mmCIF file of C-alpha atoms in Angstrom:
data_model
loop_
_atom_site.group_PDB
_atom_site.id
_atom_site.type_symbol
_atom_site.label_atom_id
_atom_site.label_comp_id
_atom_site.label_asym_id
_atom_site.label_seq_id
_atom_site.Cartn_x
_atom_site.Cartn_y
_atom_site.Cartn_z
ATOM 1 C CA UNK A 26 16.722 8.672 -3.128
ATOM 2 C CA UNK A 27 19.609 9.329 -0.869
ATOM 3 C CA UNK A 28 17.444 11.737 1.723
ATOM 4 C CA UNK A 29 17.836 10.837 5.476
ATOM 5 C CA UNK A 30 14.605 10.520 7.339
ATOM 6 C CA UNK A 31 15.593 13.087 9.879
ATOM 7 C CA UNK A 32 16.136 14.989 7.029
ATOM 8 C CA UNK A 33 12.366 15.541 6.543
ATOM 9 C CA UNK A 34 10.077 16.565 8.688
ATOM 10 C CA UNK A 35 6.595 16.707 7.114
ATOM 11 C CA UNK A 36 4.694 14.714 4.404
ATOM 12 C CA UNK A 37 4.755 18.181 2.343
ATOM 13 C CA UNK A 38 8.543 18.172 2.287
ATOM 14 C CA UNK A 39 8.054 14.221 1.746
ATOM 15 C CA UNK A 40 6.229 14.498 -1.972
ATOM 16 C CA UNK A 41 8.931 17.279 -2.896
ATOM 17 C CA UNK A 42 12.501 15.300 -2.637
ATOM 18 C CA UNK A 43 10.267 12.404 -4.291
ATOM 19 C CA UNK A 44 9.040 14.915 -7.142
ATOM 20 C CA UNK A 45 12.578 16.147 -7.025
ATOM 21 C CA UNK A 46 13.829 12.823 -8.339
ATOM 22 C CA UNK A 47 11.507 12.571 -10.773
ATOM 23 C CA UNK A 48 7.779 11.419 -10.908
ATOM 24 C CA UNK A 49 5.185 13.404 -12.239
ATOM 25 C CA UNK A 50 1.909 11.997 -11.742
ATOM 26 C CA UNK A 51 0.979 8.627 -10.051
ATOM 27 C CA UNK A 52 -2.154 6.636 -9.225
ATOM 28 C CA UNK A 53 -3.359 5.487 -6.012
ATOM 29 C CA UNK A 54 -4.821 1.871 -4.713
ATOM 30 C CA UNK A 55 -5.254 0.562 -1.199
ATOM 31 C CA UNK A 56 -5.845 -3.042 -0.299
ATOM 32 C CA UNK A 57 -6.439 -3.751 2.962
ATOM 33 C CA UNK A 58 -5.554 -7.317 4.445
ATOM 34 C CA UNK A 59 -9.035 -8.620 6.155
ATOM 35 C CA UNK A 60 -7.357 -11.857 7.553
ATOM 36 C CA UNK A 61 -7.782 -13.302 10.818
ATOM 37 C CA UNK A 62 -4.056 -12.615 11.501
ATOM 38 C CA UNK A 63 -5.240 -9.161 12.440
ATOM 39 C CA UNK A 64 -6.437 -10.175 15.465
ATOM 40 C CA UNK A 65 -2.976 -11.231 16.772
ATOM 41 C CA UNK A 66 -0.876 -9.166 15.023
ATOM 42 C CA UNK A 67 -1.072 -6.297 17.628
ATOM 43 C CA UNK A 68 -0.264 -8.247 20.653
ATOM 44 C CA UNK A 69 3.276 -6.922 20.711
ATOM 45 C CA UNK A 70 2.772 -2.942 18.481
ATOM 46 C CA UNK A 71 -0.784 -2.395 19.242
ATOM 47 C CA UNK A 72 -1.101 -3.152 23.147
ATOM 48 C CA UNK A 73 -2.727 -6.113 22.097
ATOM 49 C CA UNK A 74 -5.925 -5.044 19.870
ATOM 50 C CA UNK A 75 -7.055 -6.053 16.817
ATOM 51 C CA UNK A 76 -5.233 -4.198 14.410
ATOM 52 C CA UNK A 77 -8.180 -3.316 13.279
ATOM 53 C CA UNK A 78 -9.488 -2.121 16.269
ATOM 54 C CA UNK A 79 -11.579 1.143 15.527
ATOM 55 C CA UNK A 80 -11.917 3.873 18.784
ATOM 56 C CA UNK A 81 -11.716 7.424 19.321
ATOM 57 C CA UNK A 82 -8.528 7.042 21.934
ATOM 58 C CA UNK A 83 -6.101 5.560 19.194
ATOM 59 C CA UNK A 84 -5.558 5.640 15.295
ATOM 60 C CA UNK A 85 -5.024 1.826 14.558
ATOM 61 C CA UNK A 86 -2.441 1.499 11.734
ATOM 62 C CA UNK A 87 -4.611 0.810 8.783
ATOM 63 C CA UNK A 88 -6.070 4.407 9.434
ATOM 64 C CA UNK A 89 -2.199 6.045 10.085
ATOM 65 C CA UNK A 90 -1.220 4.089 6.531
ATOM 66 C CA UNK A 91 -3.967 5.627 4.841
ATOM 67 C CA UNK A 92 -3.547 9.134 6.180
ATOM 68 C CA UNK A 93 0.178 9.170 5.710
ATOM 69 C CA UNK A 94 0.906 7.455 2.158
ATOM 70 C CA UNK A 95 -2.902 9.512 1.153
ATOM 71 C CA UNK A 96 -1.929 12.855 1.946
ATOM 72 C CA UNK A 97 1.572 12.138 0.619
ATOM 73 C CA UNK A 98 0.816 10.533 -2.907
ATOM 74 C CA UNK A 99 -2.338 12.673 -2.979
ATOM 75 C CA UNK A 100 -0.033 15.791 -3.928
ATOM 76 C CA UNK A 101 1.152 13.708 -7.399
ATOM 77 C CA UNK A 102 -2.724 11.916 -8.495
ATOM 78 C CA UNK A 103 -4.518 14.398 -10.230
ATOM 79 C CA UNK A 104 -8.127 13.823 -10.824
ATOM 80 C CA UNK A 105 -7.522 12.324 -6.088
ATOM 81 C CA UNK A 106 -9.767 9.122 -7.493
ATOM 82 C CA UNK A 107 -8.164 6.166 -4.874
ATOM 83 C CA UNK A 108 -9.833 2.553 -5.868
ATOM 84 C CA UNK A 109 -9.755 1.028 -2.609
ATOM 85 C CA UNK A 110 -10.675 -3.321 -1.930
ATOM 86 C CA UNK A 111 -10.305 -5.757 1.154
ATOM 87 C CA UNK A 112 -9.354 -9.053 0.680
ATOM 88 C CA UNK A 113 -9.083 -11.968 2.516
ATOM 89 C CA UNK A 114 -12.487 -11.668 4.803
ATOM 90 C CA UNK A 115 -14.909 -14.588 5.161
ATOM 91 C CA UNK A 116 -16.546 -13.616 1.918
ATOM 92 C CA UNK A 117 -13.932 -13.375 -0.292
ATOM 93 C CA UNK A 118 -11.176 -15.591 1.579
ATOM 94 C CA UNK A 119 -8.167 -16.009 -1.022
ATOM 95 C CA UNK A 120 -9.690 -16.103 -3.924
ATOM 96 C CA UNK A 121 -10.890 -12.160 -4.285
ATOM 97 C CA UNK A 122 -11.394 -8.768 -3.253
ATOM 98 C CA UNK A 123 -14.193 -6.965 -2.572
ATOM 99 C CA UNK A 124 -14.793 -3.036 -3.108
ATOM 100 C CA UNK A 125 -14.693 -0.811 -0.328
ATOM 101 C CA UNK A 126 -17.961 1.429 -1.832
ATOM 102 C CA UNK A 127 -20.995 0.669 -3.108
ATOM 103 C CA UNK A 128 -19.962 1.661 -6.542
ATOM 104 C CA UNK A 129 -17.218 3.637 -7.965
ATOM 105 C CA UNK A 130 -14.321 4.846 -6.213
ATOM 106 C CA UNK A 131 -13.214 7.017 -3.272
ATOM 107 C CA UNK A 132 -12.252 10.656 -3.839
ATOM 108 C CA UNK A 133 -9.160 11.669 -1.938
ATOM 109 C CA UNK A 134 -7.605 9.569 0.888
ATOM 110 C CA UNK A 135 -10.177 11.673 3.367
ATOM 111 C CA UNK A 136 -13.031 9.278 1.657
ATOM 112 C CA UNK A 137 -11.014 6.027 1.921
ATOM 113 C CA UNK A 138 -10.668 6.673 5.719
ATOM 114 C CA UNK A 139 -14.314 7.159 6.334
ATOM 115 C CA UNK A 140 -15.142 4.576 3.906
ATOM 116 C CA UNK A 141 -12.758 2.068 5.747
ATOM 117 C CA UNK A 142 -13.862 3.489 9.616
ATOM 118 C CA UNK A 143 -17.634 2.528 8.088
ATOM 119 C CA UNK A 144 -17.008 -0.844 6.570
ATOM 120 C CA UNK A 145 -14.795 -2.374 8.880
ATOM 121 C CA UNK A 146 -16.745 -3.087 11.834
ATOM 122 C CA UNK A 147 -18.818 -4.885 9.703
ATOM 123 C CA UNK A 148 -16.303 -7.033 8.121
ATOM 124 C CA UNK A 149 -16.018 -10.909 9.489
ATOM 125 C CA UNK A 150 -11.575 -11.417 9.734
ATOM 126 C CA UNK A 151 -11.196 -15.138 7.812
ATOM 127 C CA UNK A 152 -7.960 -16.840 6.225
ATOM 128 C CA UNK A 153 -5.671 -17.211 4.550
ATOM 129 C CA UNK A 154 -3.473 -14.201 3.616
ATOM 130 C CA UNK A 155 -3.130 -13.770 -0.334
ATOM 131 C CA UNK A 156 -2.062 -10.952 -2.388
ATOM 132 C CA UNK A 157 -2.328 -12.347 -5.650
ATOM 133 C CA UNK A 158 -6.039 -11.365 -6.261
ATOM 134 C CA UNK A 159 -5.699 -7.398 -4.807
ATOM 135 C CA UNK A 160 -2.484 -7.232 -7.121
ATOM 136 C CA UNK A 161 -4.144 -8.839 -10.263
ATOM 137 C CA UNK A 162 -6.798 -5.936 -9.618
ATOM 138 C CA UNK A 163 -4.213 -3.126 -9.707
ATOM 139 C CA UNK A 164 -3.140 -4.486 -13.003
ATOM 140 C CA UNK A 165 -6.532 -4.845 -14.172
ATOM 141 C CA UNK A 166 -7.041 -1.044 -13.609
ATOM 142 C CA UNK A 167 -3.846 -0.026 -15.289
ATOM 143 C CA UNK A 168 -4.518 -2.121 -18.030
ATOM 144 C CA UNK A 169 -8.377 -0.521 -18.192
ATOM 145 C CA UNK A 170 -7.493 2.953 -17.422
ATOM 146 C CA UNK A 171 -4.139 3.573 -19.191
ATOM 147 C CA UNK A 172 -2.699 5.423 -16.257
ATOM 148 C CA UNK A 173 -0.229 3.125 -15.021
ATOM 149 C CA UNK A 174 0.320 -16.920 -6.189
ATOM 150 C CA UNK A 175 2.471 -13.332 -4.764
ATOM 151 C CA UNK A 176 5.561 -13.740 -6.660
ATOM 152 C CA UNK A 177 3.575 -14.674 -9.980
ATOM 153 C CA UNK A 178 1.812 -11.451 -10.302
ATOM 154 C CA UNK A 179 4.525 -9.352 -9.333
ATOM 155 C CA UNK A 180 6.475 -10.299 -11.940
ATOM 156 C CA UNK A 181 3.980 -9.719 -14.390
ATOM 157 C CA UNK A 182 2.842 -6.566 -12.711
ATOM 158 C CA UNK A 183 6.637 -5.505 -13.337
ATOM 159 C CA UNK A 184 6.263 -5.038 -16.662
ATOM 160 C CA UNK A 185 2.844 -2.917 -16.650
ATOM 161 C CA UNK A 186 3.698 -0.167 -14.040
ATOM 162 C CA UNK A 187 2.439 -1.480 -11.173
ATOM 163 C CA UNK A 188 4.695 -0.737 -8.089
ATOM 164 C CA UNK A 189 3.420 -2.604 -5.257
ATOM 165 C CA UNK A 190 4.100 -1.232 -1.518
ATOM 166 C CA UNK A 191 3.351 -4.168 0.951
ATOM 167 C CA UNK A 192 1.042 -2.524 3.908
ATOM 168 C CA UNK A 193 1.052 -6.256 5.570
ATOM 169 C CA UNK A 194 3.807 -4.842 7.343
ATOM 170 C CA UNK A 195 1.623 -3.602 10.172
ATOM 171 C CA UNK A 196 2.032 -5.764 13.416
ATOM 172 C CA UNK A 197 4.266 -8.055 14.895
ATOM 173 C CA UNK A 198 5.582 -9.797 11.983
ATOM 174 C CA UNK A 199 7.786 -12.075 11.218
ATOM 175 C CA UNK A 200 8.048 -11.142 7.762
ATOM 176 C CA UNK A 201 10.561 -13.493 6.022
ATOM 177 C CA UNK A 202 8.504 -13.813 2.956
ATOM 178 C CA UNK A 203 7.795 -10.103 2.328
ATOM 179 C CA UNK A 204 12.203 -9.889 2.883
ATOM 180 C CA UNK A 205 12.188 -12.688 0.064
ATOM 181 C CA UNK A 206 9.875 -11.079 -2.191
ATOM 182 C CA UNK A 207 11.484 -7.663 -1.854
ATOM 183 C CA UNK A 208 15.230 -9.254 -2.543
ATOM 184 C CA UNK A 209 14.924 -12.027 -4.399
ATOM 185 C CA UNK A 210 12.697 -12.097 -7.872
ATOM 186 C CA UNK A 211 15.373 -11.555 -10.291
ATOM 187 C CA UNK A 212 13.251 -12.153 -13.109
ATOM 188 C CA UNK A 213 11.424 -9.081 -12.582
ATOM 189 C CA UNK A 214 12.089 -6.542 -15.121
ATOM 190 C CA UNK A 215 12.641 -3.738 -12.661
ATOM 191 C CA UNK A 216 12.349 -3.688 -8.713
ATOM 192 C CA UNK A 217 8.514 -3.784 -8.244
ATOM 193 C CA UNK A 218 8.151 -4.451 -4.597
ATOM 194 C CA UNK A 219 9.061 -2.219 -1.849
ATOM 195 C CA UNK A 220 8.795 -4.125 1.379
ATOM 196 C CA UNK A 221 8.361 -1.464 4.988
ATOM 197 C CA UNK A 222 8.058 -2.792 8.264
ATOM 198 C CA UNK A 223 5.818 0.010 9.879
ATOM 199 C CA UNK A 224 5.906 -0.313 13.374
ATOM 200 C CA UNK A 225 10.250 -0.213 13.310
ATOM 201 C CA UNK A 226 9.960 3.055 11.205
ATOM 202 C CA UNK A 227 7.419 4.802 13.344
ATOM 203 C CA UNK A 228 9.016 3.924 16.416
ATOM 204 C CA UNK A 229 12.449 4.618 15.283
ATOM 205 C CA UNK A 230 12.319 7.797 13.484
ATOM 206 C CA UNK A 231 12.408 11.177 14.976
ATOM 207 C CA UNK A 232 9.267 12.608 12.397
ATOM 208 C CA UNK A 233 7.683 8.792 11.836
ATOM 209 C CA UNK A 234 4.558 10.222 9.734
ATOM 210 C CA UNK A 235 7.487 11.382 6.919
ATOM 211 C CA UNK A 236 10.173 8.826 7.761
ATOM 212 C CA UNK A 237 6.890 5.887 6.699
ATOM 213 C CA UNK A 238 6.597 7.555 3.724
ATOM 214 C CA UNK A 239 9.621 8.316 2.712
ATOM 215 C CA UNK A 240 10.438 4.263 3.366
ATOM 216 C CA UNK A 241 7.805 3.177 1.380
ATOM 217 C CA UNK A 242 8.430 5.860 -1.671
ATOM 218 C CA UNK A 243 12.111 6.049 -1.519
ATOM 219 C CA UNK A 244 12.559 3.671 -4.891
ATOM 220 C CA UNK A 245 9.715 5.272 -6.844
ATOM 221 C CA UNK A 246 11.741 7.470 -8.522
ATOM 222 C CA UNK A 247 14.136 4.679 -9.791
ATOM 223 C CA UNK A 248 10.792 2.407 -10.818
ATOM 224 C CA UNK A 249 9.934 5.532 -12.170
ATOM 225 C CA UNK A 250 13.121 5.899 -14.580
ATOM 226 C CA UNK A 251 12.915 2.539 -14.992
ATOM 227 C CA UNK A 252 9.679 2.335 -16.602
ATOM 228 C CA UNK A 253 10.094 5.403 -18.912
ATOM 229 C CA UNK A 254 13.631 3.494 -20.184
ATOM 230 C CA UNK A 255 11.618 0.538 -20.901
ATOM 231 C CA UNK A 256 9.430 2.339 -23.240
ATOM 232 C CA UNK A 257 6.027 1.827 -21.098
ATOM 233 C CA UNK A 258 4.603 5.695 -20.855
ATOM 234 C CA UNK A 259 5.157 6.078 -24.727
ATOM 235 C CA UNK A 260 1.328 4.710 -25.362
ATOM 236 C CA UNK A 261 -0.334 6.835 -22.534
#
């Protein structure tokens, strides 16, 4: 996509250029990052809170990530059902995930947001930070529904349409391993990983709601085209 950020002002105008390029229909999964790094992480972008501090004077940016990429990709997933996990809490650590409901899934970004608002306070930060296990999820579900260590699973989650947008971007950083992942895997089969530092785009961006979005969907439509070359929508 070749739209400027100024260029759009709202998350309607957002999902258009995106359709515009291309993509039909999509599928929607958050994982949210439960590590102790979270505590930290805001020293510098979150006047020092937890990141996943929860209070009525300040959306934290877990809650502005769901809202914006929600109502955005919302407008492409038809039947709005959003599985939604947490990973690396004192339960799970590294080595899973563990659902955000009871049972089933969320229904429409709206429900993740409460959902998360509900859970989190409850959930005990731990260590260490690993997206292998939320990632091998998203390709279980593709793999189950039919509707579409790190650098392992990406590469095998590039050739099942999975696109993976890393939302460990919130906070301080750094984030030399998200640059690597997002530049260098040239085994992949197509560009899988989109990597968006969200504090820079909100702060730099003159509509930062749209400009986030349009960062972390900008190379959907060429994953997209990709995909559809490669022969992978031809059995769904």
């Amino acid at each position: 996509m070749t739209c400027s950020s100024d260029e759009l002002s709202s998350l309607f105008q957002v999902a258009e250029a995106v359709k515009e390029k291309g993509l039909g229909t999509c599928g929607l999964i958050f994982g949210i990052d439960y590590t102790m790094s979270n505590k930290v992480q805001g020293e510098k972008t979150f006047r020092g809170r937890s990141l996943h501090d929860i209070s009525e004077d300040m959306k934290n940016p877990y809650q502005q990530v769901i809202e914006i990429l929600g109502e955005t990709l919302e407008y492409f997933d038809n039947d709005r059902v959003i599985p939604a996990f947490g990973f690396g809490d004192f339960e799970t650590k590294d080595q899973g995930i563990f659902s955000l409901t009871e049972e089933g899934y969320c229904h429409g970004f709206r429900e993740v947001l409460d959902t998360y608002n509900m859970v989190t306070p409850c959930v005990k930060l731990y260590r260490p930070t690993n997206f292998a296990p939320i990632i091998y999820k998203a390709i279980n579900i593709v793999e189950e529904t039919k509707k579409r260590e790190l650098k392992r699973w990406c590469l095998k989650a590039s050739g099942l349409l999975v696109d993976v947008v890393s939302q460990a971007s919130v906070g301080d950083g750094p984030w030399g391993v998200m640059r690597e992942f997002d530049d260098k895997l040239p085994d992949r089969l197509f560009d899988n990983f989109q990597f968006v530092e969200f504090n820079e785009v909100m702060a730099s961006s003159m509509h930062p709601p749209a400009a986030f979005a349009l960062s972390c969907l900008k190379e959907i439509p060429h994953q997209y085209k990709a995909i559809k070359e490669l022969g992978y929508l031809e059995d769904l």
